Coordinates of C-alpha atoms in Angstrom, one line a residue:
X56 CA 47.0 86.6 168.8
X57 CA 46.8 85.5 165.3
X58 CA 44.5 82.6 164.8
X59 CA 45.7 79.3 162.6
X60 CA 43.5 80.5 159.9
X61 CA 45.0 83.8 160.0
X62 CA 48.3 82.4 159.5
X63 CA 47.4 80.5 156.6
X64 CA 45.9 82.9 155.1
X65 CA 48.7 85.5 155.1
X66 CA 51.3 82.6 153.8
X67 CA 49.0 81.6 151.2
X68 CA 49.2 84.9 149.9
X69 CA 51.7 85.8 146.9
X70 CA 54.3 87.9 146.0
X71 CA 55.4 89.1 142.6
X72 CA 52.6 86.5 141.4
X73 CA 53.9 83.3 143.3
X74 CA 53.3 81.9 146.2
X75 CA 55.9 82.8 149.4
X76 CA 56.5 79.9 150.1
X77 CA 58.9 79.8 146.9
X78 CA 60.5 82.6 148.7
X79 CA 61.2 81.0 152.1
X80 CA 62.6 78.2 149.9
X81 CA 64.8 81.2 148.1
X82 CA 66.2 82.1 151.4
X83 CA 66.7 78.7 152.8
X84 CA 68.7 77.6 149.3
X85 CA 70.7 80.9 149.4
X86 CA 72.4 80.3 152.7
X87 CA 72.6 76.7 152.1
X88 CA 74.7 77.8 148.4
X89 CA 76.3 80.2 150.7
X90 CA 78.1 77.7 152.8
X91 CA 78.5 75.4 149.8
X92 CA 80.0 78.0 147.7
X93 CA 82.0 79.6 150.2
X94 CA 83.3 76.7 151.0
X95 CA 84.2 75.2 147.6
X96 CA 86.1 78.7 146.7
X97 CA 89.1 78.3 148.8
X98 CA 88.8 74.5 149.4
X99 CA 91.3 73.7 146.6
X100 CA 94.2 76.2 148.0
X101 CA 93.1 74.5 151.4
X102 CA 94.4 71.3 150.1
X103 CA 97.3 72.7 148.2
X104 CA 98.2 75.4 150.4
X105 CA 97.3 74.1 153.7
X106 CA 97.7 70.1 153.4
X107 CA 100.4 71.3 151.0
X108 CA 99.1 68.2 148.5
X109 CA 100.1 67.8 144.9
X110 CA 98.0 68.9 142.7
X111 CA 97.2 65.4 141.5
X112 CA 95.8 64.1 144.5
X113 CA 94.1 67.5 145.2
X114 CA 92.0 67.6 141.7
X115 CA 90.8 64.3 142.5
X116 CA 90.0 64.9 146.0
X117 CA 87.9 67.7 145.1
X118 CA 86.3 66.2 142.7
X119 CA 85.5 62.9 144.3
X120 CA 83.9 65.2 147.2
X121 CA 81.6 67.6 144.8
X122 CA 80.9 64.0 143.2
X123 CA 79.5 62.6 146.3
X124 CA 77.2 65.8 147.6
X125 CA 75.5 65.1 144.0
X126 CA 75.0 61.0 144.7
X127 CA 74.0 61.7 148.4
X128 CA 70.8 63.1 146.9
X129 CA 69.7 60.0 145.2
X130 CA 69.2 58.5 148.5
X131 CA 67.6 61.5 150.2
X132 CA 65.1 61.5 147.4
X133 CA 64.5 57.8 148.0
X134 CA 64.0 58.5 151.3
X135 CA 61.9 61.7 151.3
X136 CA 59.7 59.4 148.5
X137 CA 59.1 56.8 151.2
X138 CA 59.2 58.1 154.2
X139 CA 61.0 61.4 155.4
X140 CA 58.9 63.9 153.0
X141 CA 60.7 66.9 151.9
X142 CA 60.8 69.1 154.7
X143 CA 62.2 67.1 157.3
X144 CA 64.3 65.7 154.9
X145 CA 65.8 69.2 154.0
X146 CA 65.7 70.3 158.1
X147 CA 67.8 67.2 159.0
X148 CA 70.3 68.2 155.6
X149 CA 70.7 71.4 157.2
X150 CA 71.9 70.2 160.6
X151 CA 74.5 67.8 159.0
X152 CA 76.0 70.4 156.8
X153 CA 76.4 73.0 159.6
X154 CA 77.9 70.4 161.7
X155 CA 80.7 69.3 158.7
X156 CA 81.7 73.5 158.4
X157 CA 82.4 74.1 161.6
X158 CA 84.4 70.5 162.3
X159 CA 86.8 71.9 159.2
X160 CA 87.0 75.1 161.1
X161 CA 88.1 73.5 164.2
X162 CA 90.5 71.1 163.3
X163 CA 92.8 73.2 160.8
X164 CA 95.2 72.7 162.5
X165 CA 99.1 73.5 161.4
X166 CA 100.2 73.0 158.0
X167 CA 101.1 69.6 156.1
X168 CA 99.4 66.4 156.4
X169 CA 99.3 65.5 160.4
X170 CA 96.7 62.2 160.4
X171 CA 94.4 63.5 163.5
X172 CA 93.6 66.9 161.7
X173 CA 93.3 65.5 158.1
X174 CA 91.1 63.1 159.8
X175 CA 89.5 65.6 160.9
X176 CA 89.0 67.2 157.8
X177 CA 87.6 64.1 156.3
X178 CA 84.7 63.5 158.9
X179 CA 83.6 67.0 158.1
X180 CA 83.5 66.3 154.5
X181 CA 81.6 63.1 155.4
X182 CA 78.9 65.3 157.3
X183 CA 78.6 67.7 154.5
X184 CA 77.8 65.2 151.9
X185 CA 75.5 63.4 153.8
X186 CA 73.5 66.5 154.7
X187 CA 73.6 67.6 151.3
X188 CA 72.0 64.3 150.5
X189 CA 69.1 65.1 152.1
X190 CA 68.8 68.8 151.5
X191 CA 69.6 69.5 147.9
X192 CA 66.7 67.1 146.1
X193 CA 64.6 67.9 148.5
X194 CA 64.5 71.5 148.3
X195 CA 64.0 71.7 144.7
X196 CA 61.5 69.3 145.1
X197 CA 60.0 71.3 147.5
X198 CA 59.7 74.5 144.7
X199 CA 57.5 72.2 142.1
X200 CA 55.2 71.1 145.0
X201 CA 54.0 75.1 144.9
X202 CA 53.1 74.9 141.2
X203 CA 50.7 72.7 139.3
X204 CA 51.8 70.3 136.8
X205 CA 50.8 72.9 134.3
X206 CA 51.5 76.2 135.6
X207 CA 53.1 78.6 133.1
X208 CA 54.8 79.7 136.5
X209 CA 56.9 77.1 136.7
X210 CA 59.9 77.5 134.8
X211 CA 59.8 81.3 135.9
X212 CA 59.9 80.0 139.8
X213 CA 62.9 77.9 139.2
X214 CA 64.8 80.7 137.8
X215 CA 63.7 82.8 140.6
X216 CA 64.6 80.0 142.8
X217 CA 68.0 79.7 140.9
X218 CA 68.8 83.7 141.7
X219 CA 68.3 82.8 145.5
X220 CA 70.8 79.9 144.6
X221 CA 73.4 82.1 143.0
X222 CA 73.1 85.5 145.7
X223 CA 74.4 82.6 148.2
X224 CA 76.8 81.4 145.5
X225 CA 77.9 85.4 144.9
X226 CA 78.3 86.3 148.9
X227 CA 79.9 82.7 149.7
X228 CA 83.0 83.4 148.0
X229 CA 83.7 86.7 148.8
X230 CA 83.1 86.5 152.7
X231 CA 84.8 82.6 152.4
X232 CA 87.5 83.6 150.2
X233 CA 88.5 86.9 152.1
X234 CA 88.2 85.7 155.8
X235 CA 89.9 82.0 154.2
X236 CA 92.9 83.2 152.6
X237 CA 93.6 86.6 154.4
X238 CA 92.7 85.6 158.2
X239 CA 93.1 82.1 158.2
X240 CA 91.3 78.9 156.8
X241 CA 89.3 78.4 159.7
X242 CA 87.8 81.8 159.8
X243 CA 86.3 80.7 155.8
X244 CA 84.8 77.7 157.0
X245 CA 83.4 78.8 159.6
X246 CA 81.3 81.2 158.0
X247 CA 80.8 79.0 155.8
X248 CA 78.7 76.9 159.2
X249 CA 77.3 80.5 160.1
X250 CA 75.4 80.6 156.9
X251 CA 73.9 77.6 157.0
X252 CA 72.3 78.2 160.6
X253 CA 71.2 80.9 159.6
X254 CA 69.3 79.2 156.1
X255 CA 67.8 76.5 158.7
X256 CA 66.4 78.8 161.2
X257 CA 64.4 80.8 158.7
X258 CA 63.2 77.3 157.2
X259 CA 61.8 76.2 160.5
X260 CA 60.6 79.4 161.2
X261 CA 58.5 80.3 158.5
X262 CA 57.8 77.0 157.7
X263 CA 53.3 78.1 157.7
X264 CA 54.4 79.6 154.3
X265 CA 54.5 75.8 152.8
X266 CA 51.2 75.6 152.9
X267 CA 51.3 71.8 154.2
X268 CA 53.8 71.1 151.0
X269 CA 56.5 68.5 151.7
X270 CA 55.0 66.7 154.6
X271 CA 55.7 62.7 155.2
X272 CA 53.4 60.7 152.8
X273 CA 52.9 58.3 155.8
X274 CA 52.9 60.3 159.2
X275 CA 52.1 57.3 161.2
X276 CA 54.6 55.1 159.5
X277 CA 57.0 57.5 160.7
X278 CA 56.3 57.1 164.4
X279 CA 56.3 53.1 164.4
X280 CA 59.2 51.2 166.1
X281 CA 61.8 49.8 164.3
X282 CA 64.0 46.3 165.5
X283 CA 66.2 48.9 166.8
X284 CA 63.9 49.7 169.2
X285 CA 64.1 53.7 167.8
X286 CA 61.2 55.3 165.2
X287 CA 61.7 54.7 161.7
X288 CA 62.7 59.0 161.7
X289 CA 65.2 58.1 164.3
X290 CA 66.3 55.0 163.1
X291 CA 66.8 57.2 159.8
X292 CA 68.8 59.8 161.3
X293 CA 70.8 57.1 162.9
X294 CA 71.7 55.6 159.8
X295 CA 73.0 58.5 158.5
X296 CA 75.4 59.8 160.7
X297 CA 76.7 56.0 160.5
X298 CA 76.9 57.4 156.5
X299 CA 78.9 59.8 157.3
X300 CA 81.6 57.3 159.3
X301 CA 81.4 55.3 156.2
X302 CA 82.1 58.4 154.1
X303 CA 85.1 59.4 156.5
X304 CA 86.6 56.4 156.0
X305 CA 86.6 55.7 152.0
X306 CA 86.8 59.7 151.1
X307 CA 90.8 59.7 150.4
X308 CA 90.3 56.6 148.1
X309 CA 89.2 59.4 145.3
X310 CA 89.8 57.6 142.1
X311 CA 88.2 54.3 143.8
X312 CA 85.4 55.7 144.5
X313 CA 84.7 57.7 140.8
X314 CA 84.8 54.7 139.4
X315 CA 81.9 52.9 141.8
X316 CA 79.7 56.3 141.6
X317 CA 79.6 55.3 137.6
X318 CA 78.3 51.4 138.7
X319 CA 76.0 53.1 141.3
X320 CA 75.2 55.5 138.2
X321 CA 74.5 52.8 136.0
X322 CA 72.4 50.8 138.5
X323 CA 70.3 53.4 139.3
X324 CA 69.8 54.5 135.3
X325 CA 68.9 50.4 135.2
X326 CA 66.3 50.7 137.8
X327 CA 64.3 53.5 136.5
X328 CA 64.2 52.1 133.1
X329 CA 62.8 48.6 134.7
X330 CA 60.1 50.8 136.5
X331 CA 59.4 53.2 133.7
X332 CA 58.7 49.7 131.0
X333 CA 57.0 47.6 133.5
X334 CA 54.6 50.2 135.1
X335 CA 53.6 53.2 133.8
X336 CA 51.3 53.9 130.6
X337 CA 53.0 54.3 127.3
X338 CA 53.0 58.2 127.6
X339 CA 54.2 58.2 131.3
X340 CA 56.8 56.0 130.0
X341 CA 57.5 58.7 127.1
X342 CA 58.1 61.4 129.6
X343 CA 60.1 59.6 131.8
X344 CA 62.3 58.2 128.7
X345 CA 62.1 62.4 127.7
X346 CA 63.7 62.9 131.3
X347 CA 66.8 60.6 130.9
X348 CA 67.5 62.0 128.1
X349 CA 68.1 65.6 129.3
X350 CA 70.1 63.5 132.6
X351 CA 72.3 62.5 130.1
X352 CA 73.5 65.1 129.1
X353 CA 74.4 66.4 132.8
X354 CA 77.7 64.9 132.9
X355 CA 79.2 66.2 130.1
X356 CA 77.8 70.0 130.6
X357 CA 78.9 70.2 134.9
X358 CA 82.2 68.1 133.6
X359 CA 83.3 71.6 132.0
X360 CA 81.1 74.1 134.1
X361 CA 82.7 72.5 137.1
X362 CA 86.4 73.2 136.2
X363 CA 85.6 76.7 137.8
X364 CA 86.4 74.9 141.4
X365 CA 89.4 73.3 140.6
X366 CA 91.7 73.9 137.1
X367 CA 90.1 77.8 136.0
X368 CA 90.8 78.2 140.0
X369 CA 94.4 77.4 139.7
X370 CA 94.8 78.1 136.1
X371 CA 93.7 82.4 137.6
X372 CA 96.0 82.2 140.4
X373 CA 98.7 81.5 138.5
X374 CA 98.4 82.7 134.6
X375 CA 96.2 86.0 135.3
X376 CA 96.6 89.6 135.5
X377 CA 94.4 89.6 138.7
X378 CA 95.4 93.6 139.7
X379 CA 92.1 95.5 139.6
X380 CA 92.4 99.3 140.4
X381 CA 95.7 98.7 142.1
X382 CA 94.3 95.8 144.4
X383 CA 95.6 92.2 143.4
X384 CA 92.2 90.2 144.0
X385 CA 92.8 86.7 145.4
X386 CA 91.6 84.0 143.2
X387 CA 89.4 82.7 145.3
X388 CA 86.9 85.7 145.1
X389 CA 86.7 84.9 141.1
X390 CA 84.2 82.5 142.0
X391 CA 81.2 85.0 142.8
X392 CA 81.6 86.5 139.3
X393 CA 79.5 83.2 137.8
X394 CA 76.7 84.3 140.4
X395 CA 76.9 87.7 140.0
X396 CA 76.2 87.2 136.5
X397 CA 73.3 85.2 137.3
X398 CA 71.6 87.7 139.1
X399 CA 72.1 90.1 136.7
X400 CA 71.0 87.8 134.0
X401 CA 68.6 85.4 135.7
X402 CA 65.8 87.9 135.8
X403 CA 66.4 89.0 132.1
X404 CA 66.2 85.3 131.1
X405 CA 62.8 84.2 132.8
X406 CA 61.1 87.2 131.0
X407 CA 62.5 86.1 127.8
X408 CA 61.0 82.3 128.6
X409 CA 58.0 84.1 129.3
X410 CA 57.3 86.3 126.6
X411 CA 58.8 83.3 123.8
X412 CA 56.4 81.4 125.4
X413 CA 53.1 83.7 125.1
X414 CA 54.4 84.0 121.1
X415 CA 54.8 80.3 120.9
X416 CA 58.2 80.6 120.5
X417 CA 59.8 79.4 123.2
X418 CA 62.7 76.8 122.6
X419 CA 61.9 73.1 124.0
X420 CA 64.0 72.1 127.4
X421 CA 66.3 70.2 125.1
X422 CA 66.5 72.8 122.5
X423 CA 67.7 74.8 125.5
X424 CA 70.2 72.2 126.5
X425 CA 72.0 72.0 122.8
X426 CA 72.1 76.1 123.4
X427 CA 73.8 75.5 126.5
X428 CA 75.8 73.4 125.7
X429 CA 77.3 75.7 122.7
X430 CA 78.0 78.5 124.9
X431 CA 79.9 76.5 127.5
X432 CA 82.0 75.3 124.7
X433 CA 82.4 78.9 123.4
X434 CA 83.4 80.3 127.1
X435 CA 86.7 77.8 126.6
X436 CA 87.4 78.8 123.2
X437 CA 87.1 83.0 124.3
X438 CA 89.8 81.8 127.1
X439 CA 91.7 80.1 124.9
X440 CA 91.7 83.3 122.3
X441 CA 92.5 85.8 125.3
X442 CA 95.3 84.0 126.5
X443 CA 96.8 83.4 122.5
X444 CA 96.4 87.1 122.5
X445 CA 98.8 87.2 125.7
X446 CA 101.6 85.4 124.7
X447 CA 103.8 85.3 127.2
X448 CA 102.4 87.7 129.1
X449 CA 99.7 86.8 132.2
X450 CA 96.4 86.9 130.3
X451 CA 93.8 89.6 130.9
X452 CA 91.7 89.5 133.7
X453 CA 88.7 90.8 130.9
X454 CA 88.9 86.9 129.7
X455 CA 88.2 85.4 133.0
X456 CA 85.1 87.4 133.0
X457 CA 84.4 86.6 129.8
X458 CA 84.1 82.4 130.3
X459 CA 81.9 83.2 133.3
X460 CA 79.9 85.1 131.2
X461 CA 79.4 82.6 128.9
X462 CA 78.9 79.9 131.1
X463 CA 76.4 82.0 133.1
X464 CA 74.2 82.0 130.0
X465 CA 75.2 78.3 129.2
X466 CA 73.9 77.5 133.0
X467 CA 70.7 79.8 132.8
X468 CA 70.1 77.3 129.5
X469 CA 70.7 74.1 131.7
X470 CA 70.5 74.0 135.4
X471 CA 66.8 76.0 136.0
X472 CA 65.3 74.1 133.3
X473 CA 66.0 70.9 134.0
X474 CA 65.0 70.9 137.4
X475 CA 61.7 72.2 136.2
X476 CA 61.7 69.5 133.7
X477 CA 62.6 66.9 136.5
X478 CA 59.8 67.4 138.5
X479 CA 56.9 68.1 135.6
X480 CA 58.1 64.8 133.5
X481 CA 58.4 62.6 136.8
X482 CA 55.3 60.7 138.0
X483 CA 54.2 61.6 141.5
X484 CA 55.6 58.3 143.1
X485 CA 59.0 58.7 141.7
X486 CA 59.8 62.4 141.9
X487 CA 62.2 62.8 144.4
X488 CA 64.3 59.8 142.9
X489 CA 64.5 61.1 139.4
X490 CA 65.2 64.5 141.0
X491 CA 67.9 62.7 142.9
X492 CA 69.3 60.9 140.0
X493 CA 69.6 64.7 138.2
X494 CA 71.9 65.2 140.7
X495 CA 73.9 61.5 140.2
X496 CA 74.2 62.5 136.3
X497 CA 75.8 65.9 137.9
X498 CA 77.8 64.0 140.5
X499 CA 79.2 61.9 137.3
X500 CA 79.9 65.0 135.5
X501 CA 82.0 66.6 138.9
X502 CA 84.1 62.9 138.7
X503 CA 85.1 64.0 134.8
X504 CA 85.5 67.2 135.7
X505 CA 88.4 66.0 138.1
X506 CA 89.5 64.0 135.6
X507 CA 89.8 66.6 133.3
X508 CA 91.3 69.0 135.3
X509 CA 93.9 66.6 136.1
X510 CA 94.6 66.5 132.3
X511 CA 95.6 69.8 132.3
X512 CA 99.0 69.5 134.2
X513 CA 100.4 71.4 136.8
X514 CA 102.5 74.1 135.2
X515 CA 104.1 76.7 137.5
X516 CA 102.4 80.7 136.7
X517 CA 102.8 81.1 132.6
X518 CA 103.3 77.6 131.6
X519 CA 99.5 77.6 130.1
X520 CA 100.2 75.0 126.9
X521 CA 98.9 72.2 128.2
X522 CA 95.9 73.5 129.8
X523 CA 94.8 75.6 126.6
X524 CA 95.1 72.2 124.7
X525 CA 93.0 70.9 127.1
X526 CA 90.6 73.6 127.1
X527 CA 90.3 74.1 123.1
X528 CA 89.3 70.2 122.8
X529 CA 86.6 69.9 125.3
X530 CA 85.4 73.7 123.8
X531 CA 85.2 71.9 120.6
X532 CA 83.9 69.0 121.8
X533 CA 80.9 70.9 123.6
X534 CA 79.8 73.1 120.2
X535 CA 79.4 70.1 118.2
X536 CA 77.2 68.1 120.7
X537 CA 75.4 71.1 121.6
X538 CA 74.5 71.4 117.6
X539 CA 73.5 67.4 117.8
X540 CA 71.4 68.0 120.6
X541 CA 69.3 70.9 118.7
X542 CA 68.7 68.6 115.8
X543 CA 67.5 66.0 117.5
X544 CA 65.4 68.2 120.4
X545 CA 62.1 68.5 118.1
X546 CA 62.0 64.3 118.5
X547 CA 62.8 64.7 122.4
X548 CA 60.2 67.3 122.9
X549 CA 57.3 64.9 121.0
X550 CA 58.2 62.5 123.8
X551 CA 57.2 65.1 126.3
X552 CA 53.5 64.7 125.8
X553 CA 53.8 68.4 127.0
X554 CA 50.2 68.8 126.0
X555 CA 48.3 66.7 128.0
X556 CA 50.1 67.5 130.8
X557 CA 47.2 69.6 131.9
X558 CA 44.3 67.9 131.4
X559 CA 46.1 64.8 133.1
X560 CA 46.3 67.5 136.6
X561 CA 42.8 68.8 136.3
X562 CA 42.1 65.0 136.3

């Protein structure tokens, strides 16, 4: 029988040069981005299709719920901070978002809006979120723990980490989207569930590869009695599966609640700037100033990444040549194509970093935010162009693949470096809420994108005008901030303090 020691020496061992533990967290994230994805391919045709909603109320629907599993995190990083610590935090995520998958799957129901299974549909929303709350932080939180401050690793990891992200985002669809719309809804979503089971049970399994990362800063705290009577884990746990009834039951008011995630935004913005001034040391403060910066710009780049869900979803059902090799592909299976990218491209990219960096030439974070930022505006205006080129014809499938393909590149630019940047910026006390509010910036961004995709109309298959206005403006609109954002990025990356950043670890 292996010993204790024996275990920890074979899962502190590493493979490909970091540690396993970073690829236990690879497989948890992938079936967690699995059930996520899966679920998100064929939710909008579940509303449209299934709850036969306008398509209105169904943009904002879908928006208000991808905005909420983006705030949810601020609070599971607040609690994982405090109290939880990331593992249990991410265990407890996982449970809640297996739970929501299979509640959609058994209460489909028949078609049209009957109140018990729409009801139904709403709790399971509710559960999701929550779970997500405490998962999605945590877990990338969980990745920089491996890594010193300093490690030249570290950007590398996260777009390791990020290909584990996008194989779950690339089999999600496909198994989600083909069981969803040609067996029935309930068979997506409930593989959808599957997946994430199956991302929890090798997370508790293999959880020796951690090496002791992501344990409770306060074990004992943990076990003390609350006035409930329950632990303060329990009384946790508790409180968030009375979350999710509060979720259930303020989840249809979508516009409502877009408009409080921007005060919640704004509060939260207020709060870090109030502890960054009055108590941390002027280069601290720098870096944390250097991190809301990049946060910014989150809204703006996931409000036009994240029409893939909900307009470029409808926009390919409708006003594309979708026949490959004889074999009309259902929309819904367009949305592996951004993760297939990524794993083609995602390896590519963190040699690049790598060998830029060993020439001293690698662009700053922000530098690589203003680059992402032009090639997400570009994707559009290649769309755009395709479908000009159409007429009145459907537009060539070759241009769908083309806007993933830039906004693969754009997101390889954006989402992998900034949650490196999150977590090397942040002081040690404040990590998991600044990786949470990363995650409210994108939850603000998923509220525009709803807004925007409402914007683009409703046009029956070949009515495209207003949509292509829609998508040449905000493809403008990107390219010139982008090009702001690289002029100002040498200022940005002075506030880094990236040099010191060492010494202060060996410290």
């Amino acid at each position: 029988m292996a010993t204790s020691d024996s275990v920890a020496v074979e899962a502190g061992k590493t493979w490909l040069g970091h540690p396993r533990g970073l690829y236990l967290l690879f497989f948890a994230e992938m079936w967690e981005r699995f059930s996520y994805y899966g679920m998100r391919a064929i939710l909008i045709f579940y509303l449209t299709k299934h709850f036969l909603f306008g398509e209105d109320k169904a943009y904002l629907l879908y928006g208000a719920y991808t905005s909420l599993v983006y705030i949810t995190p601020v609070i599971g990083g607040y609690l994982s901070d405090r109290f939880l610590g990331p593992r249990k935090a991410v265990t407890a995520g996982g449970v809640f978002i297996a739970i929501g998958h299979f509640l959609i799957a058994i209460t489909e129901g028949p078609g049209g809006q009957q109140p018990f299974f729409l009801n139904g549909f709403y709790l399971a929303l509710a559960s999701i979120i929550v779970g997500t709350g405490f998962l999605k932080a945590n877990v990338s939180v969980l990745v920089g723990e491996l890594y010193p401050r300093d490690d030249a690793r570290r950007d590398p990891a996260y777009s390791i980490f990020y290909m584990g992200i996008n194989m779950g985002g690339m089999l999600g669809p496909i198994v989600c989207g083909l069981l969803g719309e040609l067996w029935g809804w309930s068979w997506g979503f409930g593989a959808a569930g599957v997946g994430m089971l199956l991302g929890l049970a090798g997370f508790v399994w293999l959880k020796p590869w951690l090496l002791g990362k992501g344990e409770p800063p306060a074990p004992q705290a943990l076990r003390e009695r609350t006035a409930t009577g329950l632990s303060r884990e329990w009384t946790i746990y508790v409180g968030a599966a009375l979350g999710v009834v509060a979720i259930w039951l303020v989840i249809r008011y979508a516009e409502l609640l877009g408009y409080a995630l921007l005060v919640f935004a704004a509060a939260t913005l207020v709060y870090i700037i109030w502890r960054s001034v009055m108590t941390l040391p002027p280069v601290e403060r720098d870096r944390m100033f250097a991190a809301l910066f990049l946060i910014a710009l989150n809204p703006l780049f996931w409000g036009l990444f994240e029409q893939t869900g909900s307009s470029l979803n409808i926009f390919t059902d409708r006003n594309v040549d979708r026949s490959i090799l004889g074999w009309e592909v259902p929309a819904s299976l367009f949305q592996s194509v951004n993760s297939i990218f990524i794993i083609l491209l995602a390896p590519l990219f963190a040699v690049l970093w790598t060998i830029l960096d060993k020439r001293r030439l690698e662009p700053s974070s922000p530098a690589k935010f203003g680059i992402g930022l032009i090639l997400c505006g570009a994707g559009f205006l290649v769309l755009v162009a395709g479908a000009a080129m159409a007429g009145e014809s459907l537009t060539p499938v070759l241009f769908v693949f083309l806007i993933y393909l830039f906004h693969t590149m754009a997101e390889l630019c954006f989402s992998p470096v900034g949650l490196s940047a999150m977590t090397r910026l942040s002081v040690s006390s404040m990590v998991g809420l600044v990786m949470g509010t990363w995650f409210l910036a994108m939850a603000a961004g998923n509220f525009i994108a709803g807004l925007i995709a409402r914007a683009t109309g409703s046009g029956e298959a070949g009515d495209v005008t207003q949509v292509l206005d829609v998508y040449t403006q905000i493809g403008w609109f990107a390219v010139v901030v982008g090009g702001l954002v690289l002029l100002v990025s040498p200022f940005v990356k002075r506030m880094m303090h990236l040099d010191s950043i060492g010494a202060e670890e060996k410290a």
